[in-house]
C-alpha positions as a printed Julia matrix, in Angstrom:
607×3 Matrix{Float64}:
  -9.93    3.55    1.2
 -10.36    7.07    0.84
  -8.32   10.15    0.56
  -8.91   13.27    2.73
  -7.52   16.69    2.58
  -8.39   19.84    5.02
  -7.28   23.25    4.62
  -7.56   26.46    6.63
  -5.6    29.55    5.97
  -5.58   32.64    3.65
  -5.64   30.8     0.24
  -8.72   29.98   -1.58
  -9.59   26.57   -0.31
 -11.14   25.22   -3.48
  -7.91   25.18   -5.19
  -6.06   23.82   -2.39
  -8.19   21.06   -1.62
  -8.37   20.12   -5.37
  -4.36   19.93   -5.43
  -4.34   17.9    -2.43
  -7.13   15.42   -3.98
  -5.07   15.16   -7.13
  -2.11   13.77   -5.12
  -4.62   11.31   -2.97
  -6.21    9.87   -6.24
  -4.63    6.57   -5.9
  -6.63    6.14   -2.56
 -10.02    6.38   -4.46
 -11.36    7.7    -7.68
 -15.07    6.48   -7.47
 -16.03    9.86   -6.83
 -14.77   13.07   -5.37
 -16.26   16.22   -3.49
 -15.2    19.33   -1.21
 -16.78   21.42    1.19
 -16.0    25.22    1.71
 -17.09   27.51    4.34
 -18.11   30.92    3.57
 -20.27   33.38    5.52
 -21.43   30.88    8.07
 -22.51   28.52    5.3
 -20.93   25.32    3.94
 -21.27   24.88    0.21
 -20.62   21.37   -1.05
 -19.94   20.28   -4.58
 -19.36   16.59   -5.45
 -19.26   14.29   -8.65
 -19.25   10.71   -9.35
 -16.52    9.57  -11.31
 -12.63   11.1   -11.35
 -11.52   14.12   -9.9
 -11.52   15.74  -13.38
 -15.26   15.31  -13.24
 -15.77   17.37   -9.91
 -13.55   20.09  -11.57
 -15.63   20.21  -14.77
 -18.85   20.58  -12.38
 -17.18   23.52  -10.61
 -16.09   25.33  -13.92
 -20.05   24.7   -14.77
 -21.46   25.84  -11.49
 -19.05   27.86  -10.03
 -16.18   27.37   -7.31
 -16.87   27.58   -3.84
 -15.4    30.6    -2.24
 -13.9    30.65    1.1
 -10.62   30.17    3.04
 -11.55   27.0     5.14
 -12.66   23.55    3.67
 -12.34   19.8     3.5
 -12.13   17.33    0.59
 -12.49   13.79   -0.38
 -11.96   11.32   -3.02
 -13.69    8.01   -2.47
 -13.44    4.22   -3.07
 -16.79    3.0    -2.51
 -17.64    0.59    0.36
 -21.17    1.32    1.35
 -23.32    2.61   -1.29
 -22.54    2.43   -5.16
 -20.45    5.4    -6.88
 -22.83    8.25   -7.19
 -23.36   11.95   -6.63
 -25.33   11.31   -3.74
 -23.06    8.84   -2.11
 -19.83   11.08   -2.77
 -18.43   12.89    0.25
 -18.64   15.37    1.95
 -22.01   14.44    3.94
 -23.8    16.69    6.5
 -26.64   19.11    7.13
 -27.36   22.5     8.33
 -24.99   22.17   11.44
 -22.19   20.05   10.47
 -20.17   18.43    7.22
 -17.79   15.72    7.22
 -15.51   13.45    5.22
 -14.48   10.16    6.26
 -11.96    7.47    5.48
 -12.89    3.79    6.95
 -15.67    1.7     7.78
 -18.61    2.21   10.68
 -19.35   -1.25   11.53
 -22.48   -0.72   13.6
 -23.7     2.02   11.11
 -27.07    0.06   10.66
 -28.05   -0.07   14.18
 -27.11    3.61   14.65
 -29.24    4.58   11.42
 -32.08    3.0    12.8
 -31.79    4.83   16.27
 -31.53    8.16   14.3
 -34.5     7.45   11.81
 -36.64    6.47   14.82
 -35.61    9.97   16.3
 -37.11   11.73   13.34
 -33.72   11.93   11.21
 -33.67   11.1     7.34
 -30.98    9.89    5.0
 -30.16   10.9     1.72
 -27.36    8.48    1.03
 -26.35    4.67    1.42
 -23.12    5.45    3.11
 -22.23    4.74    6.6
 -20.58    8.11    6.77
 -24.01   10.05    6.78
 -24.63    8.42   10.24
 -21.62   10.03   11.79
 -22.84   13.34   10.48
 -26.36   12.82   11.76
 -25.12   11.81   15.07
 -22.67   15.03   15.22
 -25.98   17.11   14.92
 -27.81   14.86   17.25
 -25.37   15.1    20.17
 -24.19   18.68   19.31
 -23.63   20.73   22.58
 -22.32   24.0    21.06
 -18.91   22.33   22.08
 -17.18   20.53   19.17
 -14.74   18.92   20.87
 -17.37   17.51   23.56
 -19.59   16.7    20.79
 -16.93   14.84   18.73
 -16.19   12.94   21.92
 -19.47   11.89   22.56
 -20.17   10.59   18.79
 -16.7     8.59   19.21
 -18.33    6.8    22.29
 -21.19    5.25   19.78
 -18.97    4.27   16.71
 -17.54    0.71   16.22
 -14.95    0.37   13.33
 -12.48    2.65   11.64
 -12.54    6.28   10.97
 -10.25    9.15   10.01
 -12.51   12.38    9.83
 -12.33   15.84    8.83
 -14.94   17.94   10.42
 -16.66   21.53    9.79
 -19.38   23.05   12.35
 -20.99   26.21   10.91
 -21.05   27.79   14.25
 -17.26   27.51   14.07
 -16.53   28.94   10.52
 -12.92   29.55   11.56
 -12.1    26.11   13.05
 -11.52   22.65   11.24
 -11.47   19.55   13.28
  -9.77   16.22   12.97
 -10.02   12.9    14.63
  -8.8     9.33   13.37
  -8.72    5.61   14.6
  -7.47    2.96   12.72
  -7.47    5.11    9.56
  -4.23    7.37    8.68
  -4.56   11.06    9.06
  -1.65   13.68    9.41
  -1.9    17.29   10.36
   0.15   19.68    8.28
   1.52   22.83    9.87
   2.34   25.77    7.6
   3.09   29.8     7.92
  -0.6    31.15    8.55
  -1.93   27.83    7.19
  -2.65   24.47    8.28
  -3.91   21.24    6.77
  -5.13   17.71    7.19
  -4.46   14.79    4.65
  -4.43   11.15    4.64
  -0.84   11.1     3.27
   2.24   13.44    2.85
   2.18   13.78   -0.84
  -1.24   15.71   -0.45
   0.55   18.64    1.51
   3.89   18.7     0.22
   3.37   21.68   -2.09
   2.6    23.76    0.68
   4.39   22.44    3.94
   6.63   19.46    4.74
   6.23   19.8     8.51
   3.17   17.73   10.19
   2.12   16.01   13.36
   0.97   12.21   13.57
  -2.39   11.81   15.05
  -2.66    9.05   17.75
  -6.04    6.88   18.13
  -8.76    9.4    18.95
  -6.73   12.4    19.51
  -8.63   15.27   18.32
  -6.81   18.09   16.13
  -8.05   21.68   16.5
  -6.98   23.71   13.27
  -7.01   27.64   13.24
  -5.14   29.7    10.9
  -2.64   30.66   13.32
  -2.17   27.28   14.75
  -2.82   23.6    15.78
  -4.01   22.34   18.96
  -4.21   18.49   19.85
  -6.36   17.29   22.84
  -7.77   14.21   24.11
 -11.15   13.15   24.69
 -11.19   15.01   28.04
 -10.11   18.05   26.19
  -6.63   17.94   27.76
  -3.94   19.49   25.47
  -1.47   16.92   24.21
   2.09   17.91   23.59
   3.23   16.12   19.95
   6.49   15.91   18.22
   6.59   17.9    14.87
   8.15   15.74   11.89
   9.46   16.69    8.67
   8.88   14.96    5.73
  12.17   13.9     3.88
  10.32   13.77    0.69
  10.28   16.57   -1.76
   7.35   17.78   -4.22
   9.41   16.19   -7.03
   9.51   12.88   -5.58
   5.68   12.9    -5.62
   5.53   13.99   -9.31
   5.89   12.14  -12.63
   9.07   13.58  -13.53
   8.55   13.24  -17.22
   7.44    9.68  -17.21
   3.94    8.96  -18.6
   2.52    7.07  -15.58
   3.77    7.12  -11.89
   4.18    3.0   -12.44
   6.84    3.58  -15.3
   8.62    5.99  -13.21
   8.7     3.62   -9.96
   9.77    0.6   -12.17
  12.72    2.81  -13.09
  13.3     3.87   -9.66
  13.84    0.61   -8.35
  17.84    0.94   -8.54
  18.01    3.83   -6.39
  15.3     2.49   -4.01
  17.49   -0.52   -3.37
  20.65    1.36   -2.66
  18.5     3.55   -0.14
  17.16    0.35    1.44
  20.47   -1.56    1.39
  23.38    0.85    1.84
  22.79    2.17    5.31
  22.64   -1.47    6.61
  25.48   -2.9     5.51
  28.39   -1.49    7.24
  31.97   -2.67    6.69
  30.79   -5.67    4.48
  28.25   -7.04    7.19
  24.4    -6.48    7.79
  23.88   -4.1    10.56
  20.27   -3.24   11.59
  21.5    -1.26   14.82
  20.99   -2.55   18.33
  18.01   -0.42   18.87
  16.02   -2.11   16.08
  17.07   -5.68   16.73
  19.91   -7.02   18.95
  21.69   -9.97   18.37
  20.43  -11.73   21.39
  16.7   -11.01   20.46
  17.23  -12.42   16.93
  19.31  -15.6    18.49
  15.94  -16.27   20.62
  13.67  -16.69   17.44
  13.05  -20.51   16.48
   9.85  -19.85   14.25
   8.82  -17.05   12.25
   5.7   -15.92   11.08
   5.45  -13.46    7.88
   2.22  -11.96    7.66
   1.04   -9.3     4.88
  -1.51   -8.92    1.85
  -1.21   -8.94   -1.91
   2.14   -7.8    -3.24
   3.89   -7.63    0.29
   2.69  -11.21    0.58
   4.44  -12.39   -2.42
   7.87  -10.52   -0.87
   7.2   -12.75    2.1
   7.17  -15.91    0.38
  10.64  -14.96   -1.04
  11.86  -14.02    2.6
  10.44  -17.59    3.33
  12.53  -19.22    1.15
  15.66  -17.2     1.97
  15.38  -17.59    5.72
  14.75  -21.36    5.63
  17.4   -21.94    3.34
  20.16  -19.84    5.38
  18.95  -19.96    8.62
  17.15  -23.71    8.75
  14.38  -22.38   11.04
  10.59  -23.01    9.99
   8.8   -20.01    8.36
   4.96  -19.71    7.76
   3.69  -16.91    5.31
   0.26  -15.86    5.99
  -2.48  -13.83    4.23
  -3.24  -11.02    7.11
  -7.02  -11.35    6.44
  -6.9   -14.97    7.29
  -4.12  -14.83    9.86
  -6.02  -13.42   12.74
  -9.13  -15.72   12.3
  -7.41  -18.91   12.01
  -6.38  -18.6    15.72
  -2.58  -19.21   15.22
  -0.48  -21.12   17.53
   2.02  -18.54   18.74
   4.74  -18.61   21.45
   5.82  -15.55   23.22
   9.28  -17.28   24.06
  10.69  -17.84   20.78
   8.37  -16.68   17.87
   8.75  -13.84   15.67
   5.85  -12.06   13.6
   7.37  -10.23   10.5
   4.6    -7.74    9.16
   5.26   -6.32    5.86
   3.2    -3.15    4.5
   4.38   -0.47    2.1
   1.94    2.15    3.7
   2.07    0.83    7.2
  -1.67    1.24    7.41
  -2.94   -1.75    5.82
  -6.11   -2.6     7.94
  -5.92   -6.62    7.77
  -2.31   -6.36    8.38
  -2.21   -3.85   11.3
  -5.17   -6.26   13.15
  -2.89   -9.25   12.55
   0.07   -7.19   14.29
  -2.19   -6.43   16.86
  -3.11  -10.31   17.37
   0.58  -10.93   17.73
   1.11   -8.35   20.16
  -1.78   -9.47   22.4
  -0.22  -12.62   22.6
   3.18  -11.39   23.72
   5.18  -12.15   20.55
   7.72  -10.12   19.41
   6.74   -8.08   16.03
   8.99   -6.59   13.49
   7.47   -4.2    10.88
   8.99   -3.96    7.33
   7.42   -0.73    6.23
   7.91    2.09    3.83
   5.92    5.31    5.61
   7.67    6.74    8.63
   5.47    6.97   11.71
   2.58    4.96   10.07
   0.4     2.98   12.5
   2.15   -0.3    11.76
   5.36    1.35   12.39
   4.4     3.07   15.69
   2.99   -0.23   16.96
   5.66   -3.15   16.2
   8.13   -4.02   18.56
  10.78   -3.31   16.12
  10.58   -1.52   12.68
  12.71   -1.67    9.67
  12.07    1.04    6.91
  12.52    0.43    3.6
  13.11    4.16    2.36
  11.85    3.72   -0.93
  10.51    7.33   -1.12
   6.65    7.84   -2.12
   4.9     5.1    -4.16
   1.89    6.65   -5.94
   0.88    3.91   -8.69
  -1.62    1.71   -7.1
   0.43   -1.38   -8.52
   3.31   -1.78   -6.16
   6.43   -1.99   -7.83
   9.54   -0.71   -6.31
   7.98   -1.31   -2.74
   7.95   -4.98   -3.48
  11.72   -4.95   -4.46
  12.88   -3.37   -1.48
  10.74   -5.37    0.99
  12.18   -8.54   -0.93
  15.67   -6.71   -0.34
  15.1    -6.36    3.24
  13.82   -9.88    3.64
  17.07  -11.14    2.09
  19.43   -8.89    4.38
  17.31   -9.98    7.38
  17.79  -13.76    6.52
  21.5   -13.1     6.11
  21.87  -11.19    9.4
  19.75  -13.92   11.21
  21.54  -16.94    9.87
  25.13  -15.17   10.61
  23.89  -14.47   14.24
  22.79  -17.82   14.53
  26.1   -19.12   13.12
  24.41  -21.17   10.12
  26.58  -19.42    7.85
  30.19  -18.07    8.33
  31.55  -14.43    8.68
  33.25  -15.0     5.26
  29.78  -16.4     3.63
  28.05  -13.21    5.18
  30.29  -10.86    3.52
  30.05  -12.67    0.2
  26.15  -12.68    0.32
  26.31   -8.97    1.23
  28.77   -8.23   -1.48
  26.37   -9.8    -4.11
  23.39   -8.04   -2.69
  25.01   -4.69   -3.2
  25.72   -5.51   -6.86
  21.8    -6.06   -7.48
  20.93   -2.22   -7.98
  23.47   -2.25  -11.01
  22.12   -5.45  -12.32
  18.48   -4.11  -12.12
  19.63   -1.0   -13.97
  20.61   -3.32  -16.85
  17.53   -5.56  -16.58
  15.58   -2.19  -17.34
  17.23   -2.46  -20.67
  14.72   -5.26  -21.36
  11.85   -2.75  -21.97
  11.94   -2.58  -25.53
  11.64   -6.36  -25.62
   8.72   -6.32  -23.05
   6.9    -3.78  -25.02
   7.28   -5.87  -28.2
   5.89   -9.21  -26.25
   3.06   -7.19  -24.67
   2.15   -6.35  -28.45
   1.75   -9.91  -29.01
  -0.09  -11.12  -26.08
  -2.13   -8.02  -25.44
  -5.6    -9.5   -27.11
  -5.36  -12.52  -24.52
  -8.24  -13.49  -22.62
  -6.15  -15.53  -20.28
  -2.5   -16.09  -19.31
  -0.84  -18.31  -17.03
   2.5   -17.83  -15.06
   4.46  -20.93  -14.24
   7.65  -21.5   -12.06
   9.28  -23.64   -9.5
  11.02  -22.64   -6.08
  11.63  -18.9    -6.06
  10.43  -18.53   -9.37
   6.74  -19.9    -8.21
   6.85  -16.97   -5.89
   7.74  -14.47   -8.5
   5.3   -15.73  -10.64
   2.57  -14.99   -8.28
   3.62  -11.23   -8.15
   3.94  -11.13  -12.17
   0.41  -12.63  -12.55
  -0.93   -9.93   -9.71
   0.66   -7.27  -11.69
  -0.79   -8.36  -14.95
  -4.3    -8.98  -13.69
  -4.56   -5.7   -11.61
  -3.72   -3.24  -14.36
  -4.59   -4.7   -17.75
  -7.61   -6.64  -16.53
  -6.63   -9.96  -18.3
  -7.5   -13.27  -16.23
  -4.36  -14.35  -15.11
  -3.37  -17.15  -12.64
   0.12  -18.18  -11.6
   0.83  -22.03  -10.89
   3.77  -24.23   -9.54
   5.12  -25.66  -12.83
   5.03  -29.14  -11.32
   1.23  -28.9   -10.59
   0.26  -28.43  -14.03
  -0.48  -31.97  -14.6
  -2.6   -32.19  -11.5
  -5.47  -30.44  -13.19
  -4.31  -26.99  -14.54
  -2.95  -28.53  -17.86
  -6.46  -29.3   -19.02
  -6.95  -25.51  -19.39
  -3.99  -25.13  -21.81
  -5.47  -24.63  -25.43
  -4.2   -23.48  -28.93
  -2.17  -20.18  -28.35
  -2.67  -19.81  -24.75
   0.05  -17.67  -23.55
   2.19  -19.07  -20.89
   4.96  -16.96  -19.01
   7.36  -19.3   -17.79
   9.9   -18.01  -15.18
  12.95  -20.23  -15.19
  15.83  -18.71  -13.11
  16.86  -21.5   -10.91
  19.7   -23.56  -11.83
  18.76  -26.61   -9.82
  15.34  -26.79  -11.22
  15.92  -25.99  -14.83
  15.7   -29.66  -16.05
  12.47  -29.86  -14.36
  11.16  -26.66  -15.92
  12.26  -27.41  -19.41
   9.84  -30.48  -19.08
   7.05  -28.37  -17.9
   7.56  -25.83  -20.82
   7.56  -28.77  -23.16
   4.38  -29.94  -21.7
   2.37  -26.66  -22.54
   3.92  -26.23  -26.02
   3.0   -29.57  -26.66
  -0.47  -28.56  -26.03
  -0.42  -25.59  -28.05
   0.74  -22.82  -25.71
   2.68  -19.72  -26.53
   5.37  -19.32  -24.1
   7.25  -16.27  -22.9
  10.3   -17.66  -20.98
  12.11  -15.31  -18.57
  15.62  -16.77  -17.87
  19.35  -15.66  -17.31
  21.42  -14.83  -20.06
  23.85  -17.56  -19.96
  21.42  -20.49  -20.37
  21.3   -20.8   -24.0
  19.91  -24.37  -23.73
  16.51  -23.26  -22.18
  16.55  -20.12  -24.23
  16.15  -22.27  -27.32
  12.81  -23.9   -26.07
  10.7   -20.94  -27.65
  10.62  -17.86  -29.77
   9.69  -15.41  -26.99
  12.56  -14.91  -24.46
  13.56  -12.23  -22.07
  17.0   -12.46  -20.74
  18.13  -11.05  -17.4
  21.79  -10.6   -16.34
  23.74  -13.58  -14.6
  23.7   -13.43  -10.94
  23.44  -15.73   -7.67
  20.18  -17.77   -8.22
  19.48  -16.76   -4.61
  18.88  -13.06   -5.62
  17.27  -13.58   -9.14
  13.75  -12.57   -7.71
  14.88   -8.9    -7.58
  16.0    -9.15  -11.5
  13.28  -11.26  -12.78
  10.51   -9.36  -11.33
  11.36   -6.12  -13.38
  10.57   -7.6   -16.84
   7.29   -9.05  -15.5
   6.72   -5.61  -14.05
   7.14   -3.93  -17.43
   5.39   -6.57  -19.37
   2.1    -5.74  -17.37
   2.67   -2.14  -17.72
   3.11   -1.78  -21.66
   0.0    -4.49  -21.87
  -2.05   -2.27  -19.85
  -0.97    0.79  -22.11
  -1.56   -0.99  -25.09
  -4.93   -1.97  -23.88
  -6.02    1.58  -23.12
  -6.35    0.61  -19.33
  -5.63    3.7   -16.57
  -2.44    1.97  -15.47
  -1.95    4.39  -12.26
  -5.6     3.91  -11.29
  -7.26    0.49  -11.78
 -10.61    0.03  -11.45
 -12.14   -1.13   -8.35
  -8.27   -1.13   -6.63
  -7.02    1.74   -4.09
  -3.42    2.15   -3.04
  -4.03    1.93    0.73
  -6.12   -0.59    1.66
  -7.52    0.76    5.1
 -10.75   -1.1     5.21
 -11.3    -4.91    6.2
């Protein structure tokens, strides 16, 4: 999980590279570095820590001059964060940056040591640089191809050869990399925001395609050095969408973008009051054939899948399993190619474990449906069908608007599937779609709870442990609320099905222990009241999230956040907002780096 940027043109590369890395710092910030070519020499500057450390180092030691270079911001996998382990890595002949993991690097390293090479770092990446030197033939593409034959694992590589000072090379496998096309300048990057300042036109590299970038143009070749014709894409995001826009953090901006993101997701897919994905995505005949569904995802996307499971089972009455992607592929799942559907959910469309699960399902002949945000991502390209969420760029590591649009898409899918399978009528379908289209406006109203969320955060900010409890849809929501809090505030937090408290967890409730109770499901309110009283009796301080009209339950505790009244079925789309805001303000009050929480990165492209 690292960020790569590369440039060749007429501008000073150092500035372009640092600009790009600033937009990619969400992908890794243990260290950063750049390499710039000048007069047949590659000058490397790198530093442990945030990008600002690299900038300070260049201010002190001098900024490398030159108009071609590569840059990297790192999330450490092999070797602790340090100046030495930072990228770029290289030798007198070649310098590289790398995103991914080389699984057989130990064997390759031992082989190269036996041949007289020495290694300075603890990284797997340095092995690639050594191999490029060892196999060098004078032809960069031929050399790259020979090295790729030896590697096992994932990689996106930006490569500079000293002998070719006017050319930048790139290649990818299982790690994202795009090639940006400008006017007299060209780029490589791990993600679109890195190049939006300079161009919106880009190529998507497929597996093991090699990009050859010069100032005047880009050529893409296969491993036999045969040219490949590629479609040129244009990014629909603008530079403002990837900036903070006056907000102190990207996370807060993205929380407030949720009403707009939900409209972007839902509006094009509800036509004349009915759900419509388009026959090219999923025809009614294909939908009718599904008798069992698997939802596979990681982290926040998996929590969205849990809401999707409840929605599908309630409306359609077909069994749904939700799996963590990293477990799904190793448990030898029982899949039927005749009537099973595997739904893959990922914001980036590049999540390594989720991509591996997709490929497993496809290998077994099962129809796959991807729900992703990034157009042209690996998961989107490889799935049989794809539904884009169109949320725009999400920069903060902690996902907020991506979660909401994933949940909205799962609701719409459940409604469509139920209608096609005739478990709900056309009238019921229209009613549900109408209610779903009201959700963005209700989310806008829910954002008005921000001041209360900030106040309650000030009351709970010094807690060492916090529990979230809920039942049904509220339990799935509690898992997401707990994850948001722990990943950005570093408070230990767990979520539990409220009815399970008495089976062990209640032993951990002590005096003044904070408990966040989510209680939005009318049919489960009486049970939740009992659970809340159980923890209050044992000294817990409860923050209650409930619907505004439920006065009886609101009287249970002094700490209450009310969301607007709506159909219980859709309350997760509202109730998640105060949980996000509570986590955000808690982290801010604790002095945490909200957008870049420690040890985490946005796009998890390693297993």
